[in-house]
XYZ file of C-alpha atoms in Angstrom:
700
model
C -18.941 -37.491 -4.579
C -19.172 -37.550 -0.742
C -19.431 -33.952 0.459
C -20.105 -32.573 3.925
C -20.811 -28.942 4.810
C -19.876 -27.606 8.229
C -18.439 -24.560 9.996
C -15.416 -23.924 12.188
C -14.977 -20.892 14.395
C -11.666 -19.242 13.560
C -10.280 -20.108 17.003
C -11.258 -23.768 16.493
C -9.597 -23.653 13.067
C -6.389 -22.442 14.737
C -6.602 -25.221 17.358
C -6.845 -27.822 14.591
C -3.819 -26.287 12.863
C -1.823 -26.285 16.119
C -2.658 -29.931 16.769
C -1.677 -31.056 13.252
C -5.241 -31.926 12.243
C -5.358 -29.364 9.430
C -2.333 -29.254 7.112
C -1.476 -28.277 3.562
C -0.731 -30.823 0.828
C 2.675 -30.138 -0.693
C 1.229 -29.763 -4.212
C -0.258 -26.399 -3.167
C 1.665 -23.315 -4.219
C 3.452 -21.293 -1.554
C 2.165 -18.166 0.135
C 2.014 -15.297 -2.372
C -0.265 -12.541 -1.058
C 1.331 -9.101 -0.929
C 1.204 -6.993 2.239
C -1.346 -4.756 0.511
C -3.644 -7.691 -0.213
C -3.272 -8.988 3.344
C -4.148 -5.536 4.679
C -7.254 -5.340 2.506
C -8.346 -8.779 3.679
C -7.837 -7.928 7.363
C -9.794 -4.695 6.845
C -12.686 -6.708 5.408
C -12.641 -8.970 8.482
C -12.600 -5.979 10.839
C -15.750 -4.563 9.225
C -17.574 -7.888 9.409
C -17.372 -9.145 5.829
C -17.344 -12.944 5.320
C -14.063 -14.817 5.499
C -15.142 -17.082 2.639
C -15.390 -20.854 2.558
C -12.507 -23.309 2.516
C -12.229 -26.678 0.776
C -10.839 -29.665 2.729
C -10.437 -33.343 2.083
C -10.392 -36.046 4.747
C -7.172 -37.939 4.898
C -4.584 -39.745 6.935
C -0.950 -39.113 7.704
C 1.049 -40.159 4.647
C -1.634 -39.545 2.018
C 0.382 -36.536 0.823
C 3.610 -34.871 1.744
C 2.269 -32.236 4.159
C 3.320 -28.697 4.911
C 2.558 -26.475 7.900
C 0.226 -23.497 7.525
C 2.326 -20.344 6.869
C 5.559 -22.319 6.593
C 7.812 -24.044 4.066
C 8.699 -26.926 6.380
C 7.229 -30.410 6.081
C 5.167 -31.722 8.992
C 3.770 -35.017 10.151
C 0.015 -34.577 10.543
C -2.180 -36.519 12.935
C -3.231 -39.952 11.748
C -6.702 -38.616 10.948
C -6.459 -35.137 9.462
C -7.872 -32.716 6.916
C -5.832 -31.419 3.975
C -6.627 -27.798 3.128
C -7.178 -27.666 -0.648
C -8.473 -24.127 -1.050
C -8.193 -21.154 1.298
C -4.489 -21.306 2.107
C -3.842 -17.593 1.456
C -6.766 -16.456 3.635
C -6.190 -18.896 6.495
C -2.406 -18.334 6.525
C -3.000 -14.581 6.622
C -5.372 -14.788 9.589
C -3.253 -17.343 11.450
C -0.172 -15.148 11.130
C -2.051 -11.991 12.185
C -3.924 -13.369 15.207
C -1.417 -15.923 16.454
C 1.994 -15.492 18.082
C 3.531 -17.851 15.603
C 6.954 -17.686 17.280
C 5.617 -19.439 20.385
C 5.222 -22.613 18.328
C 8.934 -23.333 18.745
C 9.351 -24.989 22.143
C 13.003 -23.922 22.407
C 11.972 -20.302 21.696
C 14.239 -20.316 18.648
C 12.645 -17.378 16.821
C 15.157 -17.595 13.961
C 14.118 -21.163 13.243
C 10.479 -20.098 12.934
C 11.320 -16.962 10.938
C 13.404 -18.867 8.406
C 10.624 -21.389 7.831
C 7.997 -18.683 7.193
C 7.225 -17.406 3.713
C 8.744 -13.963 3.177
C 5.396 -12.158 3.005
C 4.459 -13.543 6.432
C 7.477 -12.193 8.294
C 5.429 -9.372 9.788
C 3.463 -8.575 12.908
C 0.172 -6.737 12.675
C -1.297 -3.857 14.659
C -4.253 -1.518 14.903
C -2.978 2.069 14.749
C -5.290 4.146 16.940
C -5.901 7.789 16.108
C -7.675 10.609 17.918
C -8.169 12.384 14.601
C -10.566 9.907 12.991
C -12.419 8.086 15.709
C -13.270 4.637 14.349
C -12.164 2.833 17.515
C -13.544 5.489 19.882
C -10.255 6.827 21.253
C -11.423 10.430 20.964
C -14.059 10.120 23.711
C -13.248 6.588 24.951
C -16.555 5.294 23.641
C -16.396 2.454 21.149
C -19.446 1.403 19.172
C -18.625 -1.699 17.081
C -21.892 -1.367 15.154
C -20.488 1.769 13.476
C -17.356 -0.098 12.454
C -19.488 -2.794 10.863
C -21.114 -0.238 8.527
C -17.816 0.885 6.990
C -16.195 -0.293 3.772
C -12.860 -2.094 4.217
C -10.842 0.642 2.519
C -11.977 3.079 5.196
C -10.307 0.902 7.838
C -7.080 0.038 5.988
C -5.338 3.207 7.174
C -5.718 1.978 10.776
C -3.737 -1.194 10.064
C 0.028 -1.187 10.440
C 2.724 -3.837 10.088
C 6.227 -4.259 11.469
C 8.695 -6.505 9.705
C 10.479 -9.180 11.723
C 14.037 -9.155 10.463
C 16.736 -11.783 10.787
C 19.271 -9.507 12.461
C 21.553 -9.776 15.456
C 19.837 -9.517 18.805
C 22.094 -6.622 19.848
C 20.690 -4.626 16.930
C 17.126 -5.514 17.948
C 17.853 -4.124 21.410
C 19.540 -1.017 20.016
C 16.530 -0.290 17.779
C 14.207 -0.784 20.768
C 12.148 -3.057 18.475
C 9.640 -4.063 21.163
C 7.518 -5.985 18.633
C 10.353 -8.384 17.723
C 10.123 -11.890 19.289
C 13.772 -11.607 20.421
C 13.363 -8.236 22.135
C 14.064 -8.110 25.885
C 13.291 -4.823 27.646
C 16.106 -3.355 29.735
C 15.514 -0.962 32.607
C 18.109 0.494 34.937
C 20.723 -1.741 33.322
C 18.925 -5.025 33.925
C 16.858 -7.246 31.663
C 13.183 -7.444 32.519
C 11.378 -10.778 32.551
C 7.869 -12.067 33.089
C 5.166 -9.539 33.921
C 7.598 -6.600 34.055
C 8.787 -7.402 30.529
C 5.208 -7.451 29.226
C 4.363 -4.145 30.911
C 7.405 -2.443 29.389
C 6.575 -3.768 25.909
C 3.025 -2.498 26.393
C 4.355 0.919 27.383
C 6.495 1.126 24.233
C 3.571 -0.005 22.047
C 1.230 2.504 23.707
C 3.657 5.329 22.931
C 3.094 4.568 19.233
C -0.656 3.958 19.706
C -0.162 0.475 18.235
C -2.421 -2.329 19.479
C -0.842 -5.734 18.738
C -3.071 -8.420 17.249
C -0.764 -11.407 17.660
C -1.821 -12.193 21.251
C -5.590 -11.804 21.079
C -5.936 -15.578 21.524
C -4.584 -15.072 25.052
C -7.646 -12.960 25.901
C -7.133 -11.290 29.343
C -3.419 -12.198 29.315
C -2.757 -10.762 25.867
C -0.435 -7.846 25.192
C -3.241 -6.003 23.411
C -5.118 -5.552 26.690
C -2.095 -4.082 28.456
C -1.524 -1.674 25.577
C -5.173 -0.584 25.531
C -5.059 0.022 29.303
C -2.039 2.295 29.003
C -3.509 4.190 26.048
C -6.829 4.610 27.888
C -5.088 5.856 31.036
C -3.233 8.497 29.016
C -6.397 9.506 27.164
C -8.343 9.941 30.398
C -5.630 12.274 31.665
C -5.863 14.275 28.421
C -9.662 14.484 28.629
C -9.478 15.578 32.266
C -7.058 18.329 31.284
C -9.382 19.480 28.481
C -12.300 19.599 30.918
C -10.191 21.561 33.418
C -9.203 24.020 30.660
C -12.828 24.509 29.658
C -12.359 22.980 26.201
C -14.766 20.133 26.990
C -17.761 19.774 29.258
C -17.729 16.989 31.826
C -21.316 16.102 30.920
C -20.420 15.547 27.255
C -17.894 12.876 28.221
C -19.347 11.127 31.261
C -23.123 11.647 31.301
C -23.952 8.410 29.492
C -22.052 6.497 32.203
C -23.551 8.501 35.068
C -26.500 10.770 34.060
C -26.203 12.806 37.279
C -22.496 13.550 36.746
C -22.852 17.295 37.445
C -23.992 16.645 41.041
C -21.312 14.155 42.062
C -18.408 14.815 44.412
C -14.820 14.722 43.191
C -14.090 11.218 44.499
C -17.136 9.758 42.699
C -16.306 11.649 39.501
C -12.837 10.077 39.572
C -14.481 6.674 39.902
C -16.609 7.433 36.821
C -13.460 8.395 34.914
C -11.993 5.031 35.889
C -15.174 3.280 34.770
C -14.934 5.059 31.381
C -11.349 3.884 31.004
C -12.141 0.284 31.955
C -15.263 0.036 29.763
C -13.449 1.307 26.654
C -10.609 -1.187 27.147
C -13.131 -3.981 27.660
C -15.272 -2.989 24.649
C -12.340 -2.813 22.221
C -10.735 -5.981 23.633
C -14.002 -7.893 23.434
C -14.455 -6.808 19.829
C -10.930 -7.850 18.787
C -11.100 -11.146 20.653
C -14.558 -11.729 19.159
C -12.982 -11.894 15.721
C -11.815 -15.384 16.691
C -15.459 -16.434 16.974
C -16.100 -15.709 13.299
C -17.360 -18.825 11.534
C -15.703 -20.206 8.418
C -17.840 -22.388 6.133
C -16.007 -25.613 5.283
C -16.672 -27.874 2.311
C -15.297 -31.269 3.355
C -14.705 -33.953 0.732
C -14.799 -37.487 2.092
C -11.888 -39.860 1.974
C -13.072 -41.665 -1.141
C -12.134 -38.535 -3.134
C -8.480 -38.644 -2.034
C -7.240 -39.917 -5.382
C -8.718 -36.895 -7.168
C -7.615 -34.278 -4.617
C -5.128 -32.500 -6.890
C -7.619 -32.378 -9.788
C -10.421 -31.118 -7.506
C -8.097 -28.443 -6.153
C -7.249 -27.257 -9.657
C -10.903 -27.169 -10.754
C -11.987 -25.368 -7.588
C -9.424 -22.632 -8.279
C -10.548 -22.028 -11.868
C -14.141 -21.231 -11.008
C -16.134 -18.141 -11.949
C -14.977 -14.621 -11.175
C -16.660 -12.244 -8.802
C -19.042 -9.667 -10.253
C -17.298 -6.284 -10.099
C -18.659 -2.764 -9.614
C -18.047 -1.982 -13.282
C -20.189 -4.924 -14.392
C -23.005 -3.585 -12.233
C -22.570 -0.202 -13.865
C -22.888 -1.680 -17.344
C -26.125 -3.401 -16.294
C -27.395 -0.217 -14.640
C -26.771 1.891 -17.751
C -28.511 -0.699 -19.932
C -31.795 0.014 -18.152
C -32.032 3.460 -19.724
C -29.736 3.088 -22.739
C -30.446 -0.240 -24.377
C -29.292 0.878 -27.832
C -25.762 1.901 -26.850
C -23.921 0.016 -24.131
C -21.820 1.850 -21.570
C -18.716 0.060 -22.818
C -19.420 1.224 -26.376
C -19.765 4.820 -25.190
C -16.378 4.545 -23.506
C -14.779 2.786 -26.478
C -15.975 5.494 -28.855
C -13.990 8.050 -26.882
C -10.946 5.787 -26.521
C -10.903 5.280 -30.302
C -10.985 9.021 -30.962
C -7.875 10.952 -32.052
C -6.797 13.837 -29.819
C -4.809 16.921 -30.775
C -1.744 16.763 -28.538
C 0.829 18.678 -30.569
C 0.850 21.419 -27.915
C 2.142 18.761 -25.515
C 4.539 17.044 -27.908
C 5.182 18.138 -31.509
C 5.602 14.564 -32.728
C 2.373 13.338 -31.119
C -0.108 13.868 -33.942
C -3.551 12.227 -33.716
C -2.794 10.741 -30.303
C -5.054 7.863 -29.220
C -5.684 6.263 -25.843
C -4.405 2.873 -27.024
C -0.910 4.315 -26.634
C -1.486 4.334 -22.877
C -4.210 1.825 -21.949
C -5.573 -1.330 -23.631
C -8.637 -0.447 -25.704
C -9.684 -3.843 -27.067
C -10.736 -4.762 -23.537
C -10.915 -2.271 -20.685
C -8.260 -2.860 -18.041
C -9.037 -3.134 -14.322
C -7.018 0.017 -13.749
C -9.036 1.990 -16.294
C -12.333 0.744 -14.848
C -11.291 1.841 -11.371
C -10.178 5.277 -12.563
C -13.413 5.667 -14.542
C -15.702 4.778 -11.626
C -13.864 7.008 -9.155
C -13.756 9.921 -11.615
C -17.431 9.576 -12.532
C -18.500 9.501 -8.893
C -16.365 12.470 -7.803
C -17.423 14.583 -10.778
C -21.143 13.802 -10.822
C -21.747 14.105 -7.087
C -19.636 17.229 -6.510
C -19.729 19.180 -9.795
C -23.100 18.155 -11.191
C -25.070 17.462 -7.991
C -23.406 20.084 -5.818
C -22.480 17.800 -2.922
C -19.479 18.560 -0.717
C -16.417 16.629 -1.915
C -15.647 13.652 0.317
C -13.579 10.501 0.220
C -16.799 8.457 0.483
C -17.292 9.300 -3.213
C -14.539 6.776 -4.035
C -16.174 3.968 -2.047
C -18.332 1.299 -3.670
C -21.485 2.152 -1.754
C -21.485 5.750 -2.948
C -20.373 4.913 -6.485
C -23.125 2.330 -6.919
C -25.741 4.855 -5.779
C -25.265 6.834 -9.017
C -28.469 6.914 -11.038
C -28.494 5.139 -14.430
C -29.410 8.393 -16.200
C -26.350 10.121 -14.732
C -24.080 7.217 -15.664
C -25.178 7.497 -19.290
C -25.253 11.300 -19.382
C -21.726 11.942 -18.098
C -19.775 8.877 -19.260
C -18.366 10.346 -22.479
C -17.239 13.662 -20.958
C -15.608 11.878 -18.017
C -13.883 9.412 -20.346
C -12.591 12.296 -22.468
C -11.102 13.920 -19.351
C -9.446 10.616 -18.431
C -7.931 10.272 -21.909
C -6.548 13.825 -21.682
C -5.029 12.961 -18.300
C -3.417 9.854 -19.840
C -1.986 11.927 -22.706
C -0.664 14.494 -20.235
C 1.079 11.822 -18.160
C 2.691 10.261 -21.211
C 3.699 13.350 -23.167
C 4.618 15.663 -20.277
C 5.438 13.347 -17.381
C 7.304 10.438 -18.994
C 4.766 7.649 -18.323
C 4.904 4.984 -21.032
C 1.557 3.438 -20.094
C -0.859 2.960 -17.206
C 1.511 0.443 -15.569
C 3.987 3.307 -15.071
C 1.675 5.135 -12.683
C 2.933 5.308 -9.092
C -0.448 6.135 -7.525
C -3.760 5.773 -9.371
C -5.341 8.368 -7.093
C -2.975 11.015 -8.469
C -4.716 10.800 -11.847
C -8.078 11.783 -10.373
C -7.318 15.459 -9.606
C -5.987 15.870 -13.178
C -9.159 14.303 -14.619
C -11.264 16.547 -12.395
C -9.536 19.745 -13.569
C -9.759 18.766 -17.257
C -13.481 18.082 -16.825
C -14.124 21.494 -15.245
C -13.112 23.546 -18.297
C -12.464 22.447 -21.866
C -10.049 25.306 -22.570
C -7.636 24.124 -19.846
C -6.491 21.453 -22.291
C -4.833 24.091 -24.476
C -3.678 26.439 -21.694
C 0.033 25.682 -21.316
C 0.321 27.864 -18.233
C -2.264 25.755 -16.396
C -0.815 22.518 -17.760
C 2.567 23.547 -16.372
C 1.046 24.178 -12.959
C -0.581 20.731 -13.042
C 2.886 19.347 -13.787
C 4.349 21.246 -10.824
C 1.669 19.824 -8.532
C 2.212 16.322 -9.910
C 5.996 16.192 -9.500
C 5.953 18.013 -6.176
C 3.324 15.747 -4.629
C 4.938 12.618 -6.034
C 8.497 13.257 -4.858
C 7.353 14.642 -1.499
C 5.472 11.381 -0.857
C 2.139 13.081 -0.263
C 0.288 9.964 -1.469
C 2.392 7.553 0.569
C -0.435 7.176 3.097
C -4.045 8.316 3.642
C -4.402 8.638 -0.111
C -8.145 9.239 -0.042
C -7.739 12.206 2.336
C -4.932 13.653 0.197
C -7.000 13.178 -2.954
C -9.854 15.335 -1.653
C -7.449 18.038 -0.421
C -5.738 18.160 -3.823
C -8.942 18.289 -5.861
C -10.174 21.213 -3.758
C -6.825 22.996 -4.008
C -6.401 22.506 -7.768
C -9.956 23.567 -8.508
C -9.572 26.762 -6.457
C -6.130 27.485 -7.930
C -6.458 26.468 -11.586
C -10.204 26.680 -12.281
C -11.504 29.399 -9.960
C -8.356 31.543 -10.150
C -7.523 31.681 -6.420
C -3.777 32.100 -6.966
C -2.708 32.316 -3.330
C -5.055 30.184 -1.261
C -4.124 28.875 2.171
C -4.308 25.305 0.826
C -1.832 26.135 -1.950
C 0.614 27.758 0.480
C 0.383 24.730 2.763
C 1.012 22.373 -0.167
C 4.042 24.367 -1.298
C 5.513 24.371 2.218
C 5.203 20.594 2.515
C 6.662 20.048 -0.943
C 9.616 22.331 -0.246
C 10.359 20.446 2.969
C 9.722 16.866 1.817
C 11.029 16.529 -1.774
C 13.448 13.596 -1.564
C 13.117 13.861 2.195
C 10.006 11.820 3.103
C 10.998 9.253 5.728
C 10.449 5.685 4.581
C 9.773 6.857 1.022
C 12.218 9.281 -0.631
C 14.821 10.010 2.037
C 18.466 9.088 1.510
C 18.447 6.034 3.786
C 15.377 4.493 2.130
C 16.514 5.231 -1.433
C 19.869 3.644 -0.673
C 18.097 0.491 0.578
C 19.556 1.025 4.051
C 16.297 1.605 5.907
C 15.874 -1.453 8.198
C 12.112 -0.885 8.439
C 11.226 -0.872 4.750
C 12.383 -1.292 1.174
C 12.454 1.601 -1.266
C 8.820 1.733 -2.485
C 8.029 0.865 -6.092
C 6.252 4.235 -6.319
C 9.460 6.251 -5.877
C 11.361 4.005 -8.300
C 8.700 4.590 -10.955
C 8.707 8.305 -10.157
C 12.461 8.630 -10.710
C 12.400 6.638 -13.958
C 9.404 8.562 -15.294
C 10.889 11.932 -14.380
C 14.168 11.160 -16.155
C 12.250 9.944 -19.210
C 10.224 13.177 -19.232
C 13.548 15.027 -19.701
C 14.147 13.115 -22.972
C 17.509 11.549 -22.053
C 19.958 10.392 -24.736
C 20.184 6.632 -25.294
C 23.383 4.707 -24.480
C 24.398 4.116 -28.095
C 27.796 5.185 -29.500
C 27.917 7.722 -32.345
C 24.121 8.178 -32.186
C 22.125 10.803 -30.358
C 18.674 9.335 -29.944
C 16.415 10.964 -27.386
C 14.268 8.544 -25.441
C 10.640 9.499 -24.780
C 7.618 7.715 -23.381
C 5.692 8.529 -26.554
C 8.278 6.948 -28.866
C 8.349 3.821 -26.743
C 4.541 3.579 -26.648
C 4.464 4.151 -30.399
C 6.723 1.135 -30.993
C 9.950 2.951 -31.933
C 11.876 0.941 -29.336
C 11.441 -0.973 -26.106
C 12.649 0.559 -22.857
C 14.476 -1.489 -20.254
C 15.626 -0.650 -16.745
C 19.395 -0.298 -16.620
C 21.743 -0.321 -13.608
C 24.123 2.529 -14.403
C 26.717 1.116 -12.028
C 26.529 -2.493 -13.264
C 25.757 -5.294 -10.822
C 28.721 -7.168 -12.238
C 31.038 -4.469 -10.879
C 30.229 -5.671 -7.351
C 30.467 -9.434 -7.914
C 33.242 -11.641 -6.653
C 35.131 -14.019 -8.917
C 32.767 -16.725 -10.141
C 29.734 -15.019 -8.621
C 26.646 -14.412 -10.753
C 24.848 -11.069 -10.902
C 21.620 -13.003 -10.259
C 22.565 -13.211 -6.595
C 22.865 -9.430 -6.289
C 19.719 -8.879 -8.352
C 17.728 -10.935 -5.824
C 19.133 -8.946 -2.884
C 16.587 -6.138 -2.836
C 18.555 -4.301 -0.165
C 21.810 -4.288 -2.137
C 23.087 -0.760 -2.719
C 23.205 -1.280 -6.512
C 19.501 -2.160 -6.563
C 18.746 1.320 -5.278
C 16.345 3.397 -7.435
C 19.197 5.922 -7.539
C 21.168 3.502 -9.704
C 18.474 3.059 -12.360
C 17.563 4.683 -15.648
C 15.818 3.705 -18.861
C 17.749 2.821 -22.006
C 16.588 1.093 -25.169
C 16.652 -2.692 -25.484
C 19.185 -2.300 -28.309
C 21.552 -0.360 -26.075
C 21.088 -2.804 -23.211
C 21.803 -5.783 -25.460
C 25.001 -4.163 -26.671
C 26.170 -3.279 -23.154
C 25.684 -6.815 -21.826
C 28.686 -8.059 -23.793
C 31.018 -5.348 -22.487
C 33.734 -5.917 -19.907
C 33.301 -3.738 -16.807
C 36.367 -1.562 -17.502
C 35.331 -1.162 -21.130
C 31.810 -0.188 -20.071
C 33.013 2.538 -17.698
C 35.415 3.915 -20.322
C 32.581 4.083 -22.856
C 30.154 5.591 -20.324
C 32.088 8.853 -20.457
C 31.194 9.218 -24.138
C 27.455 8.918 -23.504
C 25.475 11.955 -22.465
C 24.937 10.499 -19.028
C 24.136 13.941 -17.647
C 20.829 13.801 -19.540
C 19.945 10.898 -17.228
C 20.591 13.232 -14.273
C 23.658 11.271 -13.246
C 27.154 12.538 -12.311
C 29.234 12.954 -15.470
C 32.597 12.352 -13.791
C 31.794 8.736 -12.962
C 34.608 6.211 -12.631
C 34.476 2.567 -11.737
C 33.814 2.406 -7.974
C 36.000 -0.014 -6.036
C 33.792 -0.570 -2.977
C 30.411 0.224 -1.456
C 31.618 3.524 -0.009
C 32.573 4.774 -3.472
C 29.290 3.498 -4.903
C 27.490 5.287 -2.087
C 29.212 8.579 -2.926
C 28.197 8.335 -6.581
C 24.573 7.656 -5.686
C 24.606 10.479 -3.146
C 25.690 12.868 -5.892
C 22.880 11.596 -8.077
C 20.343 12.195 -5.333
C 21.570 15.796 -5.029
C 21.295 16.249 -8.805
C 17.776 14.794 -8.846
C 16.661 17.016 -5.990
C 18.098 20.108 -7.722
C 16.511 19.155 -11.040
C 13.054 18.410 -9.630
C 13.051 21.548 -7.471
C 14.112 23.743 -10.405
C 11.524 22.084 -12.647
C 8.715 22.742 -10.180
C 9.713 26.395 -9.722
C 9.956 26.879 -13.486
C 6.540 25.294 -14.062
C 4.925 27.366 -11.319
C 6.284 30.611 -12.706
C 5.671 29.983 -16.422
């Protein structure tokens, strides 16, 4: 087989894509990476991790039906070209992030480009600068890229932000002031700005949000990112000058490394040094971002004589070995000091053990972990929870280190000593199993897939590890439940999860383990919860839950939260003449299968001859709102499917729909306004129920 090994700089790779010399063969799947996966990949690039190699095959125009990178549309490649066999997801991600893809259309028809892009690529990407956590040096306007290159990707993810490019009318784009949209035209004093003035106004709007665009870094000095950085730096200099004038900062601390004799300079020269600080920071950050395009990508190039086997080679290349994970390294590490009993066996012994859970649920006798997580083979989710729990517990509780979010990063986790891994594995696993049982029997989670945020398990594990008798203390268990529901519905884990995790572990330990009933942290938590339950913008507020937020869809986390909460209240199934309470435990135990049910049926909003499949695919449709969902059994769902809409609504009044925290006076809605009113009532009922539940649990 003729194989050649070479490297392309990322910028060169983009040039070859633009010129039609690198294309995708049509037999490749489409673009499938989620926004979360794209964000993780970009974070890894920002901290200097390898892009990974790509597999190409030499070819000519016409060898395969070809497709453009990032797009669904067919293209005609150059006569001599390379077909990208492996690496599409990575290269498409980077091309979309670092390239103004809408400039490809010569007629500036942004809608044409947008409609050809895969859905997950209809976003623009930004660095979100923060003075609080100074990775990019905004705090003192000193950027050291070498520090960034020592971080783990997850540490940088919180500084990455996306904005969705929507196919909406241009008047609405203007009204929203969506400066990042390719169709946006700034207006000042009643007139549309063009050219340089337009770019400066967009930069001003971006700088107000501290968002540095990445889609023009190929333009270098002419890119929007540079204009934004200049405006942010100018504002930051003014802030630093004010802090120096107020005596909060010393001039020497800020400017001495630029001019060592800063204390003896006159005012005019000091102002020049301030300007130099501003310019150097902009240049340093710009140079770093633009330098990302110089990253080299290893390329494995198959020669033309392999063209007939291209599809087979592609398939084989994609079924290669899997990457060694942290957990595998842990198993090997433990084997050094515990050759007779493997780490996995130690874990499995605990997972196979029966737990007394009757104080949580009378019916749950001899509860085992297999009701919540697979125990024949450990799941990825369990492994992640185990490693994070072990690290947090060993370093902080057993070694006495100050709790920090670094304890959930690979570098810190892998520094655990083999003796400690072996010594604490069983106790940590037992705490995890108790947390799983608590989530299922008290919080309506059928299994580990029901969890909205994995990080929210870790504080529960931590508390259970601290004291064995907490497991049987219903007063403390109730308070854990209050924390769980309050934090979940207030969206406290929506962002900066690692920071929130550490705050919550400290608060819960002080409150529930050390007996500090009225700590400042607890009061702060309660204030936020009171203000944000079903009121977190972009997460649990009315507009987002109704699928009317133009910036985002209702998150899966809040949908799971609502379904789990209702299930924790043991609602009555939708079966006539039977009163069967649904519970997560019964479902996990095989009594029935739960299915999501649209209480206001999708069919009630269809037109004559229209299928409900169309509405089901419209994620923003009002009836796909989390407020319209509940769990019912598969038997009930099967029976309901055959009902006419009028018959269904007549029968609905006989079910105990109030147990699903839904208005009991429901009638068939005739239009979206009536549907909206019903869902608004449900939101009010949910908010009342959750608030009352939290207060009851706190005071029990």
